[in-house]
mmCIF file of N, CA and C in Angstrom:
data_model
loop_
_atom_site.group_PDB
_atom_site.id
_atom_site.type_symbol
_atom_site.label_atom_id
_atom_site.label_comp_id
_atom_site.label_asym_id
_atom_site.label_seq_id
_atom_site.Cartn_x
_atom_site.Cartn_y
_atom_site.Cartn_z
ATOM 1 N N MET H 13 0.827 -1.194 0.000
ATOM 2 C CA MET H 13 0.000 0.000 0.000
ATOM 3 C C MET H 13 0.866 1.250 0.000
ATOM 4 N N LEU H 14 1.843 1.292 0.875
ATOM 5 C CA LEU H 14 2.684 2.484 0.956
ATOM 6 C C LEU H 14 3.457 2.731 -0.331
ATOM 7 N N GLY H 15 3.847 1.658 -1.007
ATOM 8 C CA GLY H 15 4.565 1.824 -2.266
ATOM 9 C C GLY H 15 3.743 2.603 -3.277
ATOM 10 N N THR H 16 2.483 2.218 -3.430
ATOM 11 C CA THR H 16 1.590 2.913 -4.358
ATOM 12 C C THR H 16 1.397 4.359 -3.930
ATOM 13 N N ASP H 17 1.208 4.561 -2.636
ATOM 14 C CA ASP H 17 0.976 5.915 -2.130
ATOM 15 C C ASP H 17 2.152 6.836 -2.444
ATOM 16 N N TRP H 18 3.344 6.396 -2.119
ATOM 17 C CA TRP H 18 4.530 7.233 -2.339
ATOM 18 C C TRP H 18 4.831 7.394 -3.828
ATOM 19 N N LEU H 19 4.614 6.349 -4.618
ATOM 20 C CA LEU H 19 4.853 6.469 -6.061
ATOM 21 C C LEU H 19 3.894 7.470 -6.704
ATOM 22 N N LEU H 20 2.633 7.455 -6.288
ATOM 23 C CA LEU H 20 1.683 8.411 -6.861
ATOM 24 C C LEU H 20 1.990 9.839 -6.426
ATOM 25 N N LEU H 21 2.404 10.020 -5.192
ATOM 26 C CA LEU H 21 2.803 11.365 -4.761
ATOM 27 C C LEU H 21 4.026 11.833 -5.542
ATOM 28 N N THR H 22 4.950 10.921 -5.806
ATOM 29 C CA THR H 22 6.127 11.254 -6.618
ATOM 30 C C THR H 22 5.703 11.610 -8.042
ATOM 31 N N TYR H 23 4.775 10.831 -8.602
ATOM 32 C CA TYR H 23 4.255 11.123 -9.942
ATOM 33 C C TYR H 23 3.701 12.548 -9.992
ATOM 34 N N TRP H 24 2.900 12.919 -8.989
ATOM 35 C CA TRP H 24 2.299 14.252 -9.005
ATOM 36 C C TRP H 24 3.321 15.350 -8.761
ATOM 37 N N PHE H 25 4.349 15.066 -7.994
ATOM 38 C CA PHE H 25 5.424 16.037 -7.801
ATOM 39 C C PHE H 25 6.127 16.299 -9.135
ATOM 40 N N VAL H 26 6.481 15.229 -9.836
ATOM 41 C CA VAL H 26 7.151 15.368 -11.136
ATOM 42 C C VAL H 26 6.211 16.032 -12.149
ATOM 43 N N THR H 27 4.943 15.630 -12.164
ATOM 44 C CA THR H 27 3.966 16.223 -13.083
ATOM 45 C C THR H 27 3.828 17.719 -12.838
ATOM 46 N N THR H 28 3.858 18.125 -11.587
ATOM 47 C CA THR H 28 3.797 19.547 -11.252
ATOM 48 C C THR H 28 5.033 20.273 -11.774
ATOM 49 N N LEU H 29 6.202 19.672 -11.593
ATOM 50 C CA LEU H 29 7.435 20.283 -12.104
ATOM 51 C C LEU H 29 7.387 20.433 -13.623
ATOM 52 N N VAL H 30 6.842 19.436 -14.312
ATOM 53 C CA VAL H 30 6.702 19.509 -15.772
ATOM 54 C C VAL H 30 5.725 20.624 -16.143
ATOM 55 N N ALA H 31 4.594 20.688 -15.442
ATOM 56 C CA ALA H 31 3.581 21.711 -15.729
ATOM 57 C C ALA H 31 4.127 23.119 -15.522
ATOM 58 N N LEU H 32 5.016 23.271 -14.553
ATOM 59 C CA LEU H 32 5.615 24.581 -14.267
ATOM 60 C C LEU H 32 6.816 24.879 -15.160
ATOM 61 N N GLY H 33 7.195 23.927 -15.995
ATOM 62 C CA GLY H 33 8.330 24.124 -16.887
ATOM 63 C C GLY H 33 9.683 23.994 -16.211
ATOM 64 N N ILE H 34 9.710 23.441 -15.011
ATOM 65 C CA ILE H 34 10.948 23.281 -14.248
ATOM 66 C C ILE H 34 11.687 22.016 -14.674
ATOM 67 N N PHE H 35 10.957 21.070 -15.169
ATOM 68 C CA PHE H 35 11.509 19.758 -15.519
ATOM 69 C C PHE H 35 10.856 19.308 -16.821
ATOM 70 N N SER H 36 11.575 18.581 -17.629
ATOM 71 C CA SER H 36 10.960 18.061 -18.855
ATOM 72 C C SER H 36 11.207 16.560 -18.960
ATOM 73 N N ILE H 37 10.265 15.896 -19.598
ATOM 74 C CA ILE H 37 10.327 14.449 -19.799
ATOM 75 C C ILE H 37 10.334 14.217 -21.307
ATOM 76 N N PRO H 38 11.201 13.347 -21.796
ATOM 77 C CA PRO H 38 11.215 13.063 -23.239
ATOM 78 C C PRO H 38 9.843 12.591 -23.735
ATOM 79 N N GLU H 39 9.480 13.035 -24.927
ATOM 80 C CA GLU H 39 8.171 12.716 -25.516
ATOM 81 C C GLU H 39 7.832 11.229 -25.467
ATOM 82 N N GLY H 40 8.814 10.372 -25.665
ATOM 83 C CA GLY H 40 8.574 8.933 -25.699
ATOM 84 C C GLY H 40 8.051 8.357 -24.400
ATOM 85 N N TYR H 41 8.224 9.079 -23.296
ATOM 86 C CA TYR H 41 7.760 8.606 -21.989
ATOM 87 C C TYR H 41 6.386 9.163 -21.616
ATOM 88 N N LEU H 42 5.880 10.076 -22.396
ATOM 89 C CA LEU H 42 4.589 10.700 -22.101
ATOM 90 C C LEU H 42 3.458 9.897 -22.737
ATOM 91 N N PHE H 43 2.278 9.954 -22.116
ATOM 92 C CA PHE H 43 1.151 9.262 -22.727
ATOM 93 C C PHE H 43 0.640 10.066 -23.923
ATOM 94 N N LYS H 44 -0.147 9.392 -24.748
ATOM 95 C CA LYS H 44 -0.646 9.978 -25.990
ATOM 96 C C LYS H 44 -1.371 11.302 -25.720
ATOM 97 N N ASP H 45 -1.089 12.291 -26.545
ATOM 98 C CA ASP H 45 -1.733 13.618 -26.472
ATOM 99 C C ASP H 45 -1.496 14.317 -25.137
ATOM 100 N N TYR H 46 -0.334 14.105 -24.553
ATOM 101 C CA TYR H 46 -0.013 14.617 -23.219
ATOM 102 C C TYR H 46 -0.273 16.119 -23.088
ATOM 103 N N TYR H 47 0.000 16.880 -24.134
ATOM 104 C CA TYR H 47 -0.142 18.336 -24.051
ATOM 105 C C TYR H 47 -1.481 18.852 -24.576
ATOM 106 N N ASP H 48 -2.369 17.973 -25.010
ATOM 107 C CA ASP H 48 -3.707 18.375 -25.434
ATOM 108 C C ASP H 48 -4.448 18.886 -24.194
ATOM 109 N N PRO H 49 -5.037 20.094 -24.254
ATOM 110 C CA PRO H 49 -5.696 20.664 -23.060
ATOM 111 C C PRO H 49 -6.752 19.754 -22.425
ATOM 112 N N ARG H 50 -7.475 18.998 -23.233
ATOM 113 C CA ARG H 50 -8.488 18.095 -22.663
ATOM 114 C C ARG H 50 -7.835 16.927 -21.933
ATOM 115 N N VAL H 51 -6.735 16.441 -22.475
ATOM 116 C CA VAL H 51 -6.019 15.343 -21.827
ATOM 117 C C VAL H 51 -5.335 15.853 -20.558
ATOM 118 N N VAL H 52 -4.827 17.071 -20.617
ATOM 119 C CA VAL H 52 -4.235 17.682 -19.420
ATOM 120 C C VAL H 52 -5.295 17.781 -18.324
ATOM 121 N N ALA H 53 -6.494 18.245 -18.690
ATOM 122 C CA ALA H 53 -7.587 18.347 -17.708
ATOM 123 C C ALA H 53 -7.962 16.972 -17.173
ATOM 124 N N TRP H 54 -8.037 15.974 -18.070
ATOM 125 C CA TRP H 54 -8.342 14.608 -17.628
ATOM 126 C C TRP H 54 -7.299 14.137 -16.620
ATOM 127 N N ASN H 55 -6.024 14.319 -16.949
ATOM 128 C CA ASN H 55 -4.954 13.866 -16.060
ATOM 129 C C ASN H 55 -5.042 14.559 -14.697
ATOM 130 N N TRP H 56 -5.202 15.884 -14.707
ATOM 131 C CA TRP H 56 -5.263 16.618 -13.440
ATOM 132 C C TRP H 56 -6.541 16.316 -12.654
ATOM 133 N N SER H 57 -7.559 15.788 -13.317
ATOM 134 C CA SER H 57 -8.776 15.426 -12.580
ATOM 135 C C SER H 57 -8.510 14.294 -11.593
ATOM 136 N N PHE H 58 -7.423 13.546 -11.794
ATOM 137 C CA PHE H 58 -7.046 12.477 -10.873
ATOM 138 C C PHE H 58 -6.286 12.994 -9.653
ATOM 139 N N PHE H 59 -5.772 14.203 -9.731
ATOM 140 C CA PHE H 59 -4.927 14.729 -8.659
ATOM 141 C C PHE H 59 -5.583 14.632 -7.275
ATOM 142 N N PRO H 60 -6.805 15.167 -7.089
ATOM 143 C CA PRO H 60 -7.393 15.084 -5.742
ATOM 144 C C PRO H 60 -7.596 13.644 -5.272
ATOM 145 N N LEU H 61 -8.081 12.797 -6.161
ATOM 146 C CA LEU H 61 -8.314 11.394 -5.815
ATOM 147 C C LEU H 61 -7.009 10.717 -5.399
ATOM 148 N N ASP H 62 -5.969 10.902 -6.196
ATOM 149 C CA ASP H 62 -4.675 10.277 -5.906
ATOM 150 C C ASP H 62 -4.070 10.783 -4.603
ATOM 151 N N VAL H 63 -4.141 12.086 -4.382
ATOM 152 C CA VAL H 63 -3.557 12.653 -3.162
ATOM 153 C C VAL H 63 -4.340 12.198 -1.934
ATOM 154 N N ILE H 64 -5.658 12.146 -2.046
ATOM 155 C CA ILE H 64 -6.468 11.701 -0.904
ATOM 156 C C ILE H 64 -6.182 10.241 -0.580
ATOM 157 N N PHE H 65 -6.162 9.359 -1.591
ATOM 158 C CA PHE H 65 -5.907 7.948 -1.264
ATOM 159 C C PHE H 65 -4.502 7.751 -0.734
ATOM 160 N N ALA H 66 -3.543 8.507 -1.249
ATOM 161 C CA ALA H 66 -2.170 8.376 -0.758
ATOM 162 C C ALA H 66 -2.061 8.860 0.687
ATOM 163 N N ALA H 67 -2.656 10.002 0.976
ATOM 164 C CA ALA H 67 -2.603 10.540 2.342
ATOM 165 C C ALA H 67 -3.293 9.592 3.325
ATOM 166 N N LEU H 68 -4.448 9.060 2.934
ATOM 167 C CA LEU H 68 -5.158 8.120 3.808
ATOM 168 C C LEU H 68 -4.353 6.842 4.013
ATOM 169 N N GLY H 69 -3.716 6.353 2.961
ATOM 170 C CA GLY H 69 -2.903 5.142 3.074
ATOM 171 C C GLY H 69 -1.701 5.340 3.980
ATOM 172 N N ILE H 70 -1.033 6.469 3.829
ATOM 173 C CA ILE H 70 0.128 6.772 4.676
ATOM 174 C C ILE H 70 -0.315 6.944 6.124
ATOM 175 N N TYR H 71 -1.443 7.619 6.316
ATOM 176 C CA TYR H 71 -1.963 7.803 7.672
ATOM 177 C C TYR H 71 -2.377 6.462 8.280
ATOM 178 N N ALA H 72 -3.005 5.596 7.480
ATOM 179 C CA ALA H 72 -3.403 4.267 7.970
ATOM 180 C C ALA H 72 -2.183 3.482 8.426
ATOM 181 N N ALA H 73 -1.115 3.534 7.658
ATOM 182 C CA ALA H 73 0.116 2.819 8.032
ATOM 183 C C ALA H 73 0.692 3.378 9.330
ATOM 184 N N ARG H 74 0.616 4.680 9.480
ATOM 185 C CA ARG H 74 1.111 5.308 10.717
ATOM 186 C C ARG H 74 0.284 4.849 11.922
ATOM 187 N N LEU H 75 -1.043 4.841 11.752
ATOM 188 C CA LEU H 75 -1.912 4.380 12.838
ATOM 189 C C LEU H 75 -1.647 2.913 13.163
ATOM 190 N N PHE H 76 -1.436 2.101 12.130
ATOM 191 C CA PHE H 76 -1.164 0.680 12.326
ATOM 192 C C PHE H 76 0.095 0.478 13.166
ATOM 193 N N THR H 77 1.148 1.220 12.847
ATOM 194 C CA THR H 77 2.405 1.060 13.598
ATOM 195 C C THR H 77 2.254 1.492 15.048
ATOM 196 N N LYS H 78 1.277 2.357 15.326
ATOM 197 C CA LYS H 78 1.030 2.805 16.699
ATOM 198 C C LYS H 78 0.027 1.907 17.423
ATOM 199 N N GLY H 79 -0.495 0.889 16.721
ATOM 200 C CA GLY H 79 -1.469 -0.004 17.336
ATOM 201 C C GLY H 79 -2.854 0.602 17.457
ATOM 202 N N ASP H 80 -3.132 1.647 16.706
ATOM 203 C CA ASP H 80 -4.424 2.327 16.734
ATOM 204 C C ASP H 80 -5.363 1.633 15.741
ATOM 205 N N ASN H 81 -6.454 1.071 16.241
ATOM 206 C CA ASN H 81 -7.378 0.302 15.402
ATOM 207 C C ASN H 81 -8.100 1.125 14.337
ATOM 208 N N ARG H 82 -8.000 2.430 14.409
ATOM 209 C CA ARG H 82 -8.625 3.260 13.371
ATOM 210 C C ARG H 82 -7.952 3.070 12.015
ATOM 211 N N TRP H 83 -6.774 2.462 11.997
ATOM 212 C CA TRP H 83 -6.046 2.258 10.745
ATOM 213 C C TRP H 83 -6.894 1.514 9.725
ATOM 214 N N PHE H 84 -7.736 0.575 10.215
ATOM 215 C CA PHE H 84 -8.523 -0.275 9.322
ATOM 216 C C PHE H 84 -9.433 0.552 8.411
ATOM 217 N N GLY H 85 -10.168 1.471 8.972
ATOM 218 C CA GLY H 85 -11.089 2.301 8.182
ATOM 219 C C GLY H 85 -10.358 3.148 7.155
ATOM 220 N N TYR H 86 -9.257 3.746 7.582
ATOM 221 C CA TYR H 86 -8.473 4.567 6.656
ATOM 222 C C TYR H 86 -7.877 3.714 5.539
ATOM 223 N N ALA H 87 -7.395 2.528 5.887
ATOM 224 C CA ALA H 87 -6.819 1.629 4.880
ATOM 225 C C ALA H 87 -7.887 1.177 3.889
ATOM 226 N N LEU H 88 -9.076 0.891 4.382
ATOM 227 C CA LEU H 88 -10.166 0.441 3.515
ATOM 228 C C LEU H 88 -10.571 1.532 2.519
ATOM 229 N N VAL H 89 -10.730 2.753 3.011
ATOM 230 C CA VAL H 89 -11.092 3.861 2.120
ATOM 231 C C VAL H 89 -9.966 4.128 1.123
ATOM 232 N N SER H 90 -8.731 4.099 1.593
ATOM 233 C CA SER H 90 -7.585 4.304 0.706
ATOM 234 C C SER H 90 -7.564 3.256 -0.407
ATOM 235 N N ALA H 91 -7.782 2.006 -0.051
ATOM 236 C CA ALA H 91 -7.778 0.928 -1.046
ATOM 237 C C ALA H 91 -8.913 1.105 -2.055
ATOM 238 N N ALA H 92 -10.088 1.497 -1.584
ATOM 239 C CA ALA H 92 -11.222 1.700 -2.495
ATOM 240 C C ALA H 92 -10.937 2.830 -3.482
ATOM 241 N N LEU H 93 -10.386 3.928 -2.984
ATOM 242 C CA LEU H 93 -10.063 5.051 -3.865
ATOM 243 C C LEU H 93 -8.930 4.701 -4.829
ATOM 244 N N THR H 94 -7.988 3.902 -4.353
ATOM 245 C CA THR H 94 -6.886 3.464 -5.211
ATOM 246 C C THR H 94 -7.428 2.646 -6.378
ATOM 247 N N PHE H 95 -8.323 1.709 -6.071
ATOM 248 C CA PHE H 95 -8.954 0.916 -7.133
ATOM 249 C C PHE H 95 -9.651 1.828 -8.135
ATOM 250 N N CYS H 96 -10.429 2.778 -7.628
ATOM 251 C CA CYS H 96 -11.170 3.682 -8.514
ATOM 252 C C CYS H 96 -10.232 4.442 -9.446
ATOM 253 N N ALA H 97 -9.136 4.944 -8.919
ATOM 254 C CA ALA H 97 -8.190 5.708 -9.740
ATOM 255 C C ALA H 97 -7.608 4.847 -10.859
ATOM 256 N N GLY H 98 -7.151 3.665 -10.529
ATOM 257 C CA GLY H 98 -6.580 2.784 -11.542
ATOM 258 C C GLY H 98 -7.606 2.336 -12.564
ATOM 259 N N PHE H 99 -8.795 1.987 -12.093
ATOM 260 C CA PHE H 99 -9.851 1.505 -12.976
ATOM 261 C C PHE H 99 -10.328 2.604 -13.924
ATOM 262 N N MET H 100 -10.470 3.822 -13.411
ATOM 263 C CA MET H 100 -10.888 4.945 -14.255
ATOM 264 C C MET H 100 -9.865 5.215 -15.356
ATOM 265 N N ALA H 101 -8.580 5.141 -15.023
ATOM 266 C CA ALA H 101 -7.545 5.367 -16.035
ATOM 267 C C ALA H 101 -7.609 4.295 -17.118
ATOM 268 N N ILE H 102 -7.746 3.042 -16.711
ATOM 269 C CA ILE H 102 -7.850 1.954 -17.689
ATOM 270 C C ILE H 102 -9.088 2.146 -18.571
ATOM 271 N N CYS H 103 -10.203 2.528 -17.973
ATOM 272 C CA CYS H 103 -11.421 2.762 -18.761
ATOM 273 C C CYS H 103 -11.200 3.854 -19.808
ATOM 274 N N TYR H 104 -10.484 4.887 -19.451
ATOM 275 C CA TYR H 104 -10.170 5.966 -20.387
ATOM 276 C C TYR H 104 -9.404 5.424 -21.587
ATOM 277 N N TRP H 105 -8.365 4.642 -21.322
ATOM 278 C CA TRP H 105 -7.556 4.093 -22.417
ATOM 279 C C TRP H 105 -8.381 3.117 -23.263
ATOM 280 N N VAL H 106 -9.294 2.370 -22.637
ATOM 281 C CA VAL H 106 -10.161 1.450 -23.390
ATOM 282 C C VAL H 106 -11.072 2.245 -24.324
ATOM 283 N N ILE H 107 -11.679 3.298 -23.804
ATOM 284 C CA ILE H 107 -12.575 4.124 -24.617
ATOM 285 C C ILE H 107 -11.842 4.673 -25.837
ATOM 286 N N LEU H 108 -10.584 5.052 -25.656
ATOM 287 C CA LEU H 108 -9.781 5.574 -26.769
ATOM 288 C C LEU H 108 -9.189 4.479 -27.652
ATOM 289 N N SER H 109 -9.352 3.226 -27.252
ATOM 290 C CA SER H 109 -8.710 2.094 -27.945
ATOM 291 C C SER H 109 -7.207 2.320 -28.058
ATOM 292 N N ASP H 110 -6.623 2.792 -26.985
ATOM 293 C CA ASP H 110 -5.195 3.115 -26.954
ATOM 294 C C ASP H 110 -4.504 2.171 -25.976
ATOM 295 N N PHE H 111 -3.700 1.271 -26.506
ATOM 296 C CA PHE H 111 -3.005 0.318 -25.651
ATOM 297 C C PHE H 111 -1.521 0.633 -25.629
ATOM 298 N N ASP H 112 -1.058 1.109 -24.492
ATOM 299 C CA ASP H 112 0.367 1.372 -24.280
ATOM 300 C C ASP H 112 0.734 0.692 -22.963
ATOM 301 N N PRO H 113 1.485 -0.404 -23.029
ATOM 302 C CA PRO H 113 1.810 -1.151 -21.808
ATOM 303 C C PRO H 113 2.451 -0.296 -20.716
ATOM 304 N N SER H 114 3.185 0.735 -21.096
ATOM 305 C CA SER H 114 3.844 1.559 -20.076
ATOM 306 C C SER H 114 2.843 2.335 -19.230
ATOM 307 N N TRP H 115 1.619 2.526 -19.726
ATOM 308 C CA TRP H 115 0.574 3.174 -18.926
ATOM 309 C C TRP H 115 -0.458 2.171 -18.433
ATOM 310 N N TRP H 116 -0.716 1.135 -19.213
ATOM 311 C CA TRP H 116 -1.692 0.132 -18.791
ATOM 312 C C TRP H 116 -1.202 -0.659 -17.586
ATOM 313 N N ILE H 117 0.019 -1.134 -17.647
ATOM 314 C CA ILE H 117 0.522 -2.006 -16.573
ATOM 315 C C ILE H 117 0.478 -1.326 -15.211
ATOM 316 N N PRO H 118 1.010 -0.100 -15.061
ATOM 317 C CA PRO H 118 0.917 0.531 -13.734
ATOM 318 C C PRO H 118 -0.528 0.729 -13.270
ATOM 319 N N ASN H 119 -1.415 1.091 -14.203
ATOM 320 C CA ASN H 119 -2.806 1.317 -13.804
ATOM 321 C C ASN H 119 -3.548 0.028 -13.502
ATOM 322 N N ILE H 120 -3.204 -1.055 -14.189
ATOM 323 C CA ILE H 120 -3.792 -2.354 -13.836
ATOM 324 C C ILE H 120 -3.326 -2.760 -12.441
ATOM 325 N N ILE H 121 -2.063 -2.529 -12.143
ATOM 326 C CA ILE H 121 -1.549 -2.837 -10.798
ATOM 327 C C ILE H 121 -2.261 -1.985 -9.756
ATOM 328 N N ILE H 122 -2.419 -0.694 -10.050
ATOM 329 C CA ILE H 122 -3.103 0.205 -9.110
ATOM 330 C C ILE H 122 -4.537 -0.262 -8.863
ATOM 331 N N ALA H 123 -5.213 -0.738 -9.905
ATOM 332 C CA ALA H 123 -6.594 -1.208 -9.747
ATOM 333 C C ALA H 123 -6.665 -2.596 -9.120
ATOM 334 N N ALA H 124 -5.676 -3.440 -9.387
ATOM 335 C CA ALA H 124 -5.753 -4.843 -8.963
ATOM 336 C C ALA H 124 -5.345 -5.086 -7.521
ATOM 337 N N TRP H 125 -4.330 -4.390 -7.025
ATOM 338 C CA TRP H 125 -3.863 -4.756 -5.688
ATOM 339 C C TRP H 125 -4.929 -4.546 -4.613
ATOM 340 N N PRO H 126 -5.796 -3.522 -4.705
ATOM 341 C CA PRO H 126 -6.842 -3.430 -3.681
ATOM 342 C C PRO H 126 -7.818 -4.608 -3.716
ATOM 343 N N VAL H 127 -8.068 -5.156 -4.911
ATOM 344 C CA VAL H 127 -8.967 -6.309 -5.033
ATOM 345 C C VAL H 127 -8.374 -7.499 -4.278
ATOM 346 N N TRP H 128 -7.072 -7.622 -4.288
ATOM 347 C CA TRP H 128 -6.375 -8.673 -3.547
ATOM 348 C C TRP H 128 -6.273 -8.315 -2.056
ATOM 349 N N PHE H 129 -6.007 -7.045 -1.766
ATOM 350 C CA PHE H 129 -5.709 -6.598 -0.407
ATOM 351 C C PHE H 129 -6.941 -6.514 0.497
ATOM 352 N N VAL H 130 -8.037 -5.989 -0.007
ATOM 353 C CA VAL H 130 -9.211 -5.734 0.843
ATOM 354 C C VAL H 130 -9.761 -7.005 1.490
ATOM 355 N N PRO H 131 -9.946 -8.119 0.771
ATOM 356 C CA PRO H 131 -10.423 -9.329 1.464
ATOM 357 C C PRO H 131 -9.472 -9.779 2.576
ATOM 358 N N LYS H 132 -8.164 -9.674 2.346
ATOM 359 C CA LYS H 132 -7.190 -10.037 3.379
ATOM 360 C C LYS H 132 -7.283 -9.076 4.565
ATOM 361 N N LEU H 133 -7.515 -7.821 4.269
ATOM 362 C CA LEU H 133 -7.670 -6.806 5.311
ATOM 363 C C LEU H 133 -8.885 -7.121 6.176
ATOM 364 N N ILE H 134 -9.984 -7.465 5.541
ATOM 365 C CA ILE H 134 -11.218 -7.779 6.273
ATOM 366 C C ILE H 134 -11.047 -9.042 7.111
ATOM 367 N N LEU H 135 -10.431 -10.073 6.536
ATOM 368 C CA LEU H 135 -10.193 -11.310 7.292
ATOM 369 C C LEU H 135 -9.282 -11.072 8.490
ATOM 370 N N ALA H 136 -8.316 -10.202 8.341
ATOM 371 C CA ALA H 136 -7.379 -9.913 9.432
ATOM 372 C C ALA H 136 -8.069 -9.234 10.607
ATOM 373 N N MET H 137 -9.159 -8.535 10.342
ATOM 374 C CA MET H 137 -9.856 -7.815 11.408
ATOM 375 C C MET H 137 -10.882 -8.682 12.131
ATOM 376 N N LYS H 138 -11.133 -9.897 11.635
ATOM 377 C CA LYS H 138 -12.120 -10.777 12.292
ATOM 378 C C LYS H 138 -11.517 -11.457 13.486
#
C-alpha cells in the first residue's frame, strides 16, 4: 500500500514540475496527447483522488504502527479510492482504444492490488 501511495505522490510532484516548466520528460515517456488541453484536464482530474488515497494510506500505516485500530477504516477507504483511480484510467484508455503497456501495466496494478488486499484486510480484522 505504501509503495503505491509514495509512487503516486512522486508522480504528481514530477507532473507539477513539468507543468511549471521546471523539468521536462522526453516525448517517448509521455502518454498519448499529453499536451492536449483536454487530456491535461483529464490527467489533473485524478490529482485530488490520488492525493487523498495516498494521504489516507500513509496515515493508515502510521496508525497501524502505533497499534491504533482506526487504521482499518483509513486503509479500507484508501484501497477503495486506489482501485477507482486505476480503474478509471484503464477505462479511459479502453474508450480511446489506446493500448500502451507503459501506462496500462501501472494502472492495472493500481486497480488490482486493492482487489487482492481488501479481502485479506477484512479477514485480518475478524
